[in-house]
Amino acid sequence: MAKIERAQKLFLKTLKTRFANWGEDVQSGKTVYKRIGLSQSPRKMEWVKQGNAVALARGISGYDPVRCHCGGIPLGQRQLMTYEVSGTGVFVEGDDLHFVNNAAMQQMWDDIRRTVVVGMDLAHQTLQKRLGKEVTPETINEFLHVLNHAMPGAAVVQEHMVETSPALTDDCYVKVYTGDDEMADSIEPQFLIDINKAFPAKQAEQIKGSIGKSMWQAVHIPTIVSRTCDGGTASRWSAMQLGMSYIGAYRMCAGEAATADLAFAAKHAGLIEMANLLPARRARGPNEPGGLKFGLFADIIQADRKYPNDPVRSSLEVVAAGCMLYDQIWLGSYMSGGVGFTQYATAAYTDNVLDDFSYYGADYVKDKYKGFTKAPQKQEVVNDIATETTLYGMEQYETFPSLLEDHFGGSQRATVLAAASGIACALGTANSNAGLSGWYLSMLLHKEGWSRLGFYGYDLQDQCGSANTFAIRSDEGLVNELRGANYPNYAMNVGHQGGYAGIAGAAHFARQDGWSFDPRIKVCFADPGLPFDFTEPRRMFAKGAIREFMPAGERSLIIPARK
Amino acid sequence: MAYKPQFCAGTTKVAENRRNFMNPAYKLQKIRDISDEDVVLIMGHRAPGSAYPTTHPPLSEAGEPKCPVRKLVTPLDGAKTGDRVRYIQFTDSYWFAPMHPYLRSYMASIRYRGVDPGTLSGRQIVECRERDLEKIAKELISTECFDPARSGIRGCTVHGHSLRLDEDGMMFDMLARRILDKDKTVKYVKDQVGVPLDKPVNVGKPMDEKWLKAHTTIYNSNGGTGFREDKEAIEFIQTIHSLRTKYGFMPKE
């Protein structure tokens, strides 16, 4: 058995707290099922009152769990318990981790969907070479003033125009960044994402070296716009206001052919979207979750900036955010329409279970292979790390029946065991496909050890995952960072994609890389001005659950006050 | 040399039990008596004694096309008569139930014809023509495949396989389809989807802990055989994973 430094059954304190209310021993295999029903849950009881009020007000029945569930048997025949959002010490109702009930979760996705990155260099070339305009730090700063006026939906060159309320769109703005320190120094601080301040020195140098002298705009259109329209709107809205702002700031003709060059740069040539559009059978535009690559998502999450020396934590934050977005929002609602995906997904970021298993795997790697990134990139090494991590996790579920009860679904356990195994392999080898290989071995071990795995979908992708992890044919294999929610086999199976994203990140966090996939995405979200704090997704989710998170895009200004 | 099925790897009692269940030459040990009528009651698809509803005419009257495959495959009795396809679904407790989902599916595929097994973590379904299903269900309930306390017959609301046991040793069942009666036998008071039965169906006494641990097919380090103990089983899975990986990378010998 490996020497364990940090893995100290991190879930145990949580279990003891949760089960203490019932006066129970977390290692006991038996309990008394009191069948108390809904009254165990303050949130459910609150909703019963709400449901009654709604029914009375509208004259149509609604939430009525005592009558409508299982023909009169309500939820709560077993103990209903709260969850601790991992790493936060905050206990929350499970219901409050459904994205409908959690404003932080909504805002995380809003902040991604409403974002595009647009290069400035092409536009500057057009201005300088075609139109003979002078582009200087002063003109750029003036342009950014105009742009931050226009981007929320304000006029710059027209007369008698409707505009949008600044207060309704106060989350909309544009900042810029560059790898050129001299140029960065000449940009007004209000408009600059300062790479030197945002990142540890080593990461900052890597990022600046990669971005070079080019300059990029992080554009965040109003939350209220992307909610009313869709992700594909982000580039259109952005490009329209960019074009008008160039016209206004640089005194161009509004309509001369050169404006088409600016529009083309903003809409296509200089545009980086967060997600690709999807094929007709899944029919979503760009900037919708199905087209979001795992590596890019690992860059959106910023924990590695804040905790560069704790790559496990950084990976866990990516898994948590990924499970929320890919499972709860994308697969759960966009694709499936179900409500239950939350129950699967939250297992990866509640009660410190994945944390414990992952730190165990990390410690095993450090002990046996003398540190992260030091393990040979060999199949035998992947087999060793993934097997040990999986067996450890399985033994915890067996040793603590309350833990097994906590993760009562096979899909929950499979995700957690495989994610921990994959993260450990990626940390050890600094290779995310080696991490994927560890994930798939974990699935096979789990399935054979307990003669069960997740729901049917786990047969689909986890039984063939070994064969496509390192496949060289382009339609079957791909670097994990470049895979995404729409990768073949990954498109309709809960409990995987957040893990894959965490594994993509883990390989780079172990190396303390500046980024996992694209430095421009990494910098774009290294912005403390965003409503959602991407350095602490789990803490944000907890704040949302306890109703302390303030989202953007609220309509209070334009609706009557509630009675 | 003639092919000899090995069914699964492993040197432990758990592996041996798995091989027995999958091996059609192994005769399943009968543990309890259950009548045909009781099987029908628990499944709840039709009233005992009623005719089998049909979805198509008997094959002998259907005027089937000339087809070599149809000549090769003898229809099940239920297919001949046009029976509906119906199901039985089981939930098996982590705490040493005799059977577990994948094994149930492997076994059903090997031992029975015309079945469609489906495997999840907390339940396993077998679908089949109705009259053939009843024969299969009877064997699955009356033999060592089943324990009245740790196995459950549940069409829906299957929650319980991973939960702690109730204080009387029964696997949790939200719908309370069965009870441990005063005579220490387990009686189904609702069918598999929770519709109350007119009369309880007795499925016998729960097996004791010693029997369960000797017959279970799940690795469980907490009182049973830990997966780690079965090195052969683990090495076999690692080998399968490695070979699949390498062939995926370079599909040649």
mmCIF file of N, CA and C in Angstrom, chain B residues 81-151:
data_model
loop_
_atom_site.group_PDB
_atom_site.id
_atom_site.type_symbol
_atom_site.label_atom_id
_atom_site.label_comp_id
_atom_site.label_asym_id
_atom_site.label_seq_id
_atom_site.Cartn_x
_atom_site.Cartn_y
_atom_site.Cartn_z
ATOM 1 N N THR B 81 -47.062 -18.634 -30.579
ATOM 2 C CA THR B 81 -48.453 -18.263 -30.305
ATOM 3 C C THR B 81 -48.708 -16.766 -30.415
ATOM 4 N N GLY B 82 -47.650 -15.997 -30.560
ATOM 5 C CA GLY B 82 -47.824 -14.542 -30.712
ATOM 6 C C GLY B 82 -47.904 -13.795 -29.400
ATOM 7 N N ASP B 83 -47.345 -14.343 -28.313
ATOM 8 C CA ASP B 83 -47.378 -13.666 -27.006
ATOM 9 C C ASP B 83 -46.724 -12.284 -27.072
ATOM 10 N N ARG B 84 -47.146 -11.436 -26.132
ATOM 11 C CA ARG B 84 -46.453 -10.163 -25.933
ATOM 12 C C ARG B 84 -45.044 -10.426 -25.384
ATOM 13 N N VAL B 85 -44.164 -9.469 -25.576
ATOM 14 C CA VAL B 85 -42.876 -9.487 -24.874
ATOM 15 C C VAL B 85 -43.076 -8.759 -23.546
ATOM 16 N N ARG B 86 -42.830 -9.428 -22.442
ATOM 17 C CA ARG B 86 -42.959 -8.806 -21.119
ATOM 18 C C ARG B 86 -41.632 -8.950 -20.370
ATOM 19 N N TYR B 87 -41.585 -8.535 -19.140
ATOM 20 C CA TYR B 87 -40.297 -8.437 -18.450
ATOM 21 C C TYR B 87 -40.382 -8.916 -17.004
ATOM 22 N N ILE B 88 -39.223 -9.250 -16.482
ATOM 23 C CA ILE B 88 -39.028 -9.308 -15.025
ATOM 24 C C ILE B 88 -37.750 -8.538 -14.737
ATOM 25 N N GLN B 89 -37.754 -7.779 -13.665
ATOM 26 C CA GLN B 89 -36.581 -6.958 -13.351
ATOM 27 C C GLN B 89 -36.179 -7.176 -11.888
ATOM 28 N N PHE B 90 -34.889 -7.296 -11.687
ATOM 29 C CA PHE B 90 -34.361 -7.570 -10.344
ATOM 30 C C PHE B 90 -33.471 -6.423 -9.857
ATOM 31 N N THR B 91 -33.499 -6.236 -8.564
ATOM 32 C CA THR B 91 -32.538 -5.360 -7.892
ATOM 33 C C THR B 91 -31.756 -6.221 -6.909
ATOM 34 N N ASP B 92 -30.442 -6.066 -6.905
ATOM 35 C CA ASP B 92 -29.593 -6.936 -6.076
ATOM 36 C C ASP B 92 -28.726 -6.103 -5.143
ATOM 37 N N SER B 93 -28.776 -6.415 -3.878
ATOM 38 C CA SER B 93 -28.045 -5.635 -2.874
ATOM 39 C C SER B 93 -26.538 -5.888 -2.940
ATOM 40 N N TYR B 94 -25.788 -4.766 -2.759
ATOM 41 C CA TYR B 94 -24.333 -4.901 -2.608
ATOM 42 C C TYR B 94 -23.970 -5.853 -1.491
ATOM 43 N N TRP B 95 -24.863 -5.957 -0.538
ATOM 44 C CA TRP B 95 -24.517 -6.710 0.663
ATOM 45 C C TRP B 95 -24.793 -8.185 0.463
ATOM 46 N N PHE B 96 -24.009 -8.735 -0.490
ATOM 47 C CA PHE B 96 -23.879 -10.180 -0.683
ATOM 48 C C PHE B 96 -25.103 -10.852 -1.282
ATOM 49 N N ALA B 97 -25.844 -10.146 -2.091
ATOM 50 C CA ALA B 97 -26.881 -10.827 -2.877
ATOM 51 C C ALA B 97 -26.210 -11.872 -3.757
ATOM 52 N N PRO B 98 -26.928 -12.926 -4.079
ATOM 53 C CA PRO B 98 -26.286 -13.979 -4.878
ATOM 54 C C PRO B 98 -25.928 -13.519 -6.289
ATOM 55 N N MET B 99 -26.828 -12.775 -6.908
ATOM 56 C CA MET B 99 -26.596 -12.372 -8.297
ATOM 57 C C MET B 99 -26.436 -10.858 -8.366
ATOM 58 N N HIS B 100 -25.792 -10.421 -9.436
ATOM 59 C CA HIS B 100 -25.635 -8.989 -9.662
ATOM 60 C C HIS B 100 -25.821 -8.695 -11.154
ATOM 61 N N PRO B 101 -26.078 -7.435 -11.498
ATOM 62 C CA PRO B 101 -26.639 -7.145 -12.825
ATOM 63 C C PRO B 101 -25.908 -7.743 -14.030
ATOM 64 N N TYR B 102 -24.612 -7.488 -14.171
ATOM 65 C CA TYR B 102 -23.970 -8.025 -15.385
ATOM 66 C C TYR B 102 -24.013 -9.543 -15.403
ATOM 67 N N LEU B 103 -23.806 -10.139 -14.249
ATOM 68 C CA LEU B 103 -23.840 -11.592 -14.213
ATOM 69 C C LEU B 103 -25.217 -12.110 -14.618
ATOM 70 N N ARG B 104 -26.249 -11.428 -14.165
ATOM 71 C CA ARG B 104 -27.601 -11.829 -14.575
ATOM 72 C C ARG B 104 -27.733 -11.789 -16.101
ATOM 73 N N SER B 105 -27.171 -10.740 -16.694
ATOM 74 C CA SER B 105 -27.290 -10.625 -18.154
ATOM 75 C C SER B 105 -26.452 -11.672 -18.873
ATOM 76 N N TYR B 106 -25.223 -11.871 -18.366
ATOM 77 C CA TYR B 106 -24.397 -12.916 -18.978
ATOM 78 C C TYR B 106 -25.122 -14.257 -18.886
ATOM 79 N N MET B 107 -25.633 -14.546 -17.694
ATOM 80 C CA MET B 107 -26.288 -15.832 -17.468
ATOM 81 C C MET B 107 -27.517 -15.984 -18.354
ATOM 82 N N ALA B 108 -28.320 -14.947 -18.424
ATOM 83 C CA ALA B 108 -29.537 -15.017 -19.235
ATOM 84 C C ALA B 108 -29.190 -15.250 -20.703
ATOM 85 N N SER B 109 -28.140 -14.588 -21.159
ATOM 86 C CA SER B 109 -27.759 -14.732 -22.561
ATOM 87 C C SER B 109 -27.259 -16.131 -22.862
ATOM 88 N N ILE B 110 -26.582 -16.723 -21.882
ATOM 89 C CA ILE B 110 -26.005 -18.053 -22.102
ATOM 90 C C ILE B 110 -27.050 -19.148 -21.895
ATOM 91 N N ARG B 111 -27.846 -19.013 -20.852
ATOM 92 C CA ARG B 111 -28.729 -20.117 -20.475
ATOM 93 C C ARG B 111 -30.076 -20.122 -21.194
ATOM 94 N N TYR B 112 -30.555 -18.962 -21.586
ATOM 95 C CA TYR B 112 -31.920 -18.885 -22.111
ATOM 96 C C TYR B 112 -31.938 -18.410 -23.558
ATOM 97 N N ARG B 113 -32.914 -18.882 -24.303
ATOM 98 C CA ARG B 113 -33.081 -18.431 -25.687
ATOM 99 C C ARG B 113 -34.128 -17.315 -25.742
ATOM 100 N N GLY B 114 -33.985 -16.470 -26.704
ATOM 101 C CA GLY B 114 -35.021 -15.482 -26.984
ATOM 102 C C GLY B 114 -35.191 -14.427 -25.924
ATOM 103 N N VAL B 115 -34.127 -14.137 -25.171
ATOM 104 C CA VAL B 115 -34.241 -13.133 -24.115
ATOM 105 C C VAL B 115 -33.503 -11.855 -24.511
ATOM 106 N N ASP B 116 -33.930 -10.775 -23.930
ATOM 107 C CA ASP B 116 -33.293 -9.476 -24.158
ATOM 108 C C ASP B 116 -32.930 -8.899 -22.794
ATOM 109 N N PRO B 117 -31.726 -9.164 -22.325
ATOM 110 C CA PRO B 117 -31.344 -8.644 -21.003
ATOM 111 C C PRO B 117 -30.865 -7.192 -21.091
ATOM 112 N N GLY B 118 -31.164 -6.435 -20.068
ATOM 113 C CA GLY B 118 -30.668 -5.055 -19.982
ATOM 114 C C GLY B 118 -30.017 -4.856 -18.628
ATOM 115 N N THR B 119 -28.860 -4.151 -18.620
ATOM 116 C CA THR B 119 -28.052 -4.094 -17.408
ATOM 117 C C THR B 119 -27.831 -2.667 -16.959
ATOM 118 N N LEU B 120 -28.154 -2.371 -15.743
ATOM 119 C CA LEU B 120 -27.849 -1.080 -15.127
ATOM 120 C C LEU B 120 -27.198 -1.351 -13.784
ATOM 121 N N SER B 121 -26.887 -0.285 -13.052
ATOM 122 C CA SER B 121 -26.201 -0.517 -11.785
ATOM 123 C C SER B 121 -27.151 -1.030 -10.715
ATOM 124 N N GLY B 122 -28.378 -0.553 -10.722
ATOM 125 C CA GLY B 122 -29.295 -0.896 -9.645
ATOM 126 C C GLY B 122 -30.412 -1.822 -10.045
ATOM 127 N N ARG B 123 -30.369 -2.311 -11.248
ATOM 128 C CA ARG B 123 -31.436 -3.208 -11.708
ATOM 129 C C ARG B 123 -30.984 -3.941 -12.947
ATOM 130 N N GLN B 124 -31.635 -5.066 -13.193
ATOM 131 C CA GLN B 124 -31.341 -5.821 -14.396
ATOM 132 C C GLN B 124 -32.649 -6.409 -14.890
ATOM 133 N N ILE B 125 -32.925 -6.191 -16.155
ATOM 134 C CA ILE B 125 -34.203 -6.614 -16.726
ATOM 135 C C ILE B 125 -33.974 -7.734 -17.725
ATOM 136 N N VAL B 126 -34.912 -8.668 -17.751
ATOM 137 C CA VAL B 126 -34.930 -9.692 -18.791
ATOM 138 C C VAL B 126 -36.291 -9.598 -19.471
ATOM 139 N N GLU B 127 -36.264 -9.394 -20.768
ATOM 140 C CA GLU B 127 -37.515 -9.358 -21.521
ATOM 141 C C GLU B 127 -37.616 -10.582 -22.418
ATOM 142 N N CYS B 128 -38.843 -11.053 -22.624
ATOM 143 C CA CYS B 128 -39.020 -12.315 -23.328
ATOM 144 C C CYS B 128 -40.512 -12.484 -23.640
ATOM 145 N N ARG B 129 -40.836 -13.374 -24.521
ATOM 146 C CA ARG B 129 -42.245 -13.718 -24.735
ATOM 147 C C ARG B 129 -42.839 -14.211 -23.424
ATOM 148 N N GLU B 130 -44.083 -13.853 -23.193
ATOM 149 C CA GLU B 130 -44.629 -13.944 -21.845
ATOM 150 C C GLU B 130 -44.604 -15.347 -21.251
ATOM 151 N N ARG B 131 -45.070 -16.346 -22.025
ATOM 152 C CA ARG B 131 -45.120 -17.679 -21.398
ATOM 153 C C ARG B 131 -43.714 -18.238 -21.162
ATOM 154 N N ASP B 132 -42.776 -17.863 -22.003
ATOM 155 C CA ASP B 132 -41.391 -18.305 -21.799
ATOM 156 C C ASP B 132 -40.754 -17.550 -20.634
ATOM 157 N N LEU B 133 -41.117 -16.294 -20.528
ATOM 158 C CA LEU B 133 -40.614 -15.479 -19.419
ATOM 159 C C LEU B 133 -41.034 -16.082 -18.075
ATOM 160 N N GLU B 134 -42.245 -16.561 -18.014
ATOM 161 C CA GLU B 134 -42.729 -17.104 -16.738
ATOM 162 C C GLU B 134 -41.901 -18.319 -16.302
ATOM 163 N N LYS B 135 -41.491 -19.117 -17.254
ATOM 164 C CA LYS B 135 -40.637 -20.268 -16.906
ATOM 165 C C LYS B 135 -39.274 -19.791 -16.407
ATOM 166 N N ILE B 136 -38.728 -18.822 -17.111
ATOM 167 C CA ILE B 136 -37.419 -18.287 -16.697
ATOM 168 C C ILE B 136 -37.524 -17.651 -15.315
ATOM 169 N N ALA B 137 -38.567 -16.855 -15.132
ATOM 170 C CA ALA B 137 -38.740 -16.158 -13.850
ATOM 171 C C ALA B 137 -38.858 -17.154 -12.707
ATOM 172 N N LYS B 138 -39.550 -18.218 -12.968
ATOM 173 C CA LYS B 138 -39.723 -19.213 -11.907
ATOM 174 C C LYS B 138 -38.362 -19.788 -11.499
ATOM 175 N N GLU B 139 -37.535 -20.064 -12.493
ATOM 176 C CA GLU B 139 -36.208 -20.585 -12.157
ATOM 177 C C GLU B 139 -35.375 -19.537 -11.423
ATOM 178 N N LEU B 140 -35.465 -18.316 -11.860
ATOM 179 C CA LEU B 140 -34.657 -17.264 -11.228
ATOM 180 C C LEU B 140 -35.079 -17.009 -9.778
ATOM 181 N N ILE B 141 -36.347 -17.212 -9.475
ATOM 182 C CA ILE B 141 -36.828 -16.944 -8.106
ATOM 183 C C ILE B 141 -36.661 -18.161 -7.194
ATOM 184 N N SER B 142 -36.796 -19.337 -7.753
ATOM 185 C CA SER B 142 -36.838 -20.526 -6.889
ATOM 186 C C SER B 142 -35.457 -21.132 -6.619
ATOM 187 N N THR B 143 -34.425 -20.633 -7.283
ATOM 188 C CA THR B 143 -33.101 -21.241 -7.125
ATOM 189 C C THR B 143 -32.146 -20.338 -6.366
ATOM 190 N N GLU B 144 -30.891 -20.755 -6.335
ATOM 191 C CA GLU B 144 -29.846 -20.010 -5.632
ATOM 192 C C GLU B 144 -29.549 -18.651 -6.267
ATOM 193 N N CYS B 145 -30.207 -18.349 -7.381
ATOM 194 C CA CYS B 145 -30.042 -17.020 -7.981
ATOM 195 C C CYS B 145 -30.683 -15.931 -7.128
ATOM 196 N N PHE B 146 -31.493 -16.310 -6.180
ATOM 197 C CA PHE B 146 -32.371 -15.342 -5.515
ATOM 198 C C PHE B 146 -32.292 -15.493 -4.006
ATOM 199 N N ASP B 147 -32.256 -14.363 -3.335
ATOM 200 C CA ASP B 147 -32.443 -14.360 -1.890
ATOM 201 C C ASP B 147 -33.613 -13.431 -1.571
ATOM 202 N N PRO B 148 -34.557 -13.878 -0.783
ATOM 203 C CA PRO B 148 -35.756 -13.061 -0.551
ATOM 204 C C PRO B 148 -35.461 -11.693 0.060
ATOM 205 N N ALA B 149 -34.378 -11.597 0.849
ATOM 206 C CA ALA B 149 -34.075 -10.328 1.520
ATOM 207 C C ALA B 149 -33.167 -9.428 0.695
ATOM 208 N N ARG B 150 -32.183 -9.980 0.028
ATOM 209 C CA ARG B 150 -31.164 -9.173 -0.652
ATOM 210 C C ARG B 150 -31.417 -9.031 -2.156
ATOM 211 N N SER B 151 -32.347 -9.819 -2.699
ATOM 212 C CA SER B 151 -32.733 -9.641 -4.094
ATOM 213 C C SER B 151 -34.154 -9.090 -4.097
#
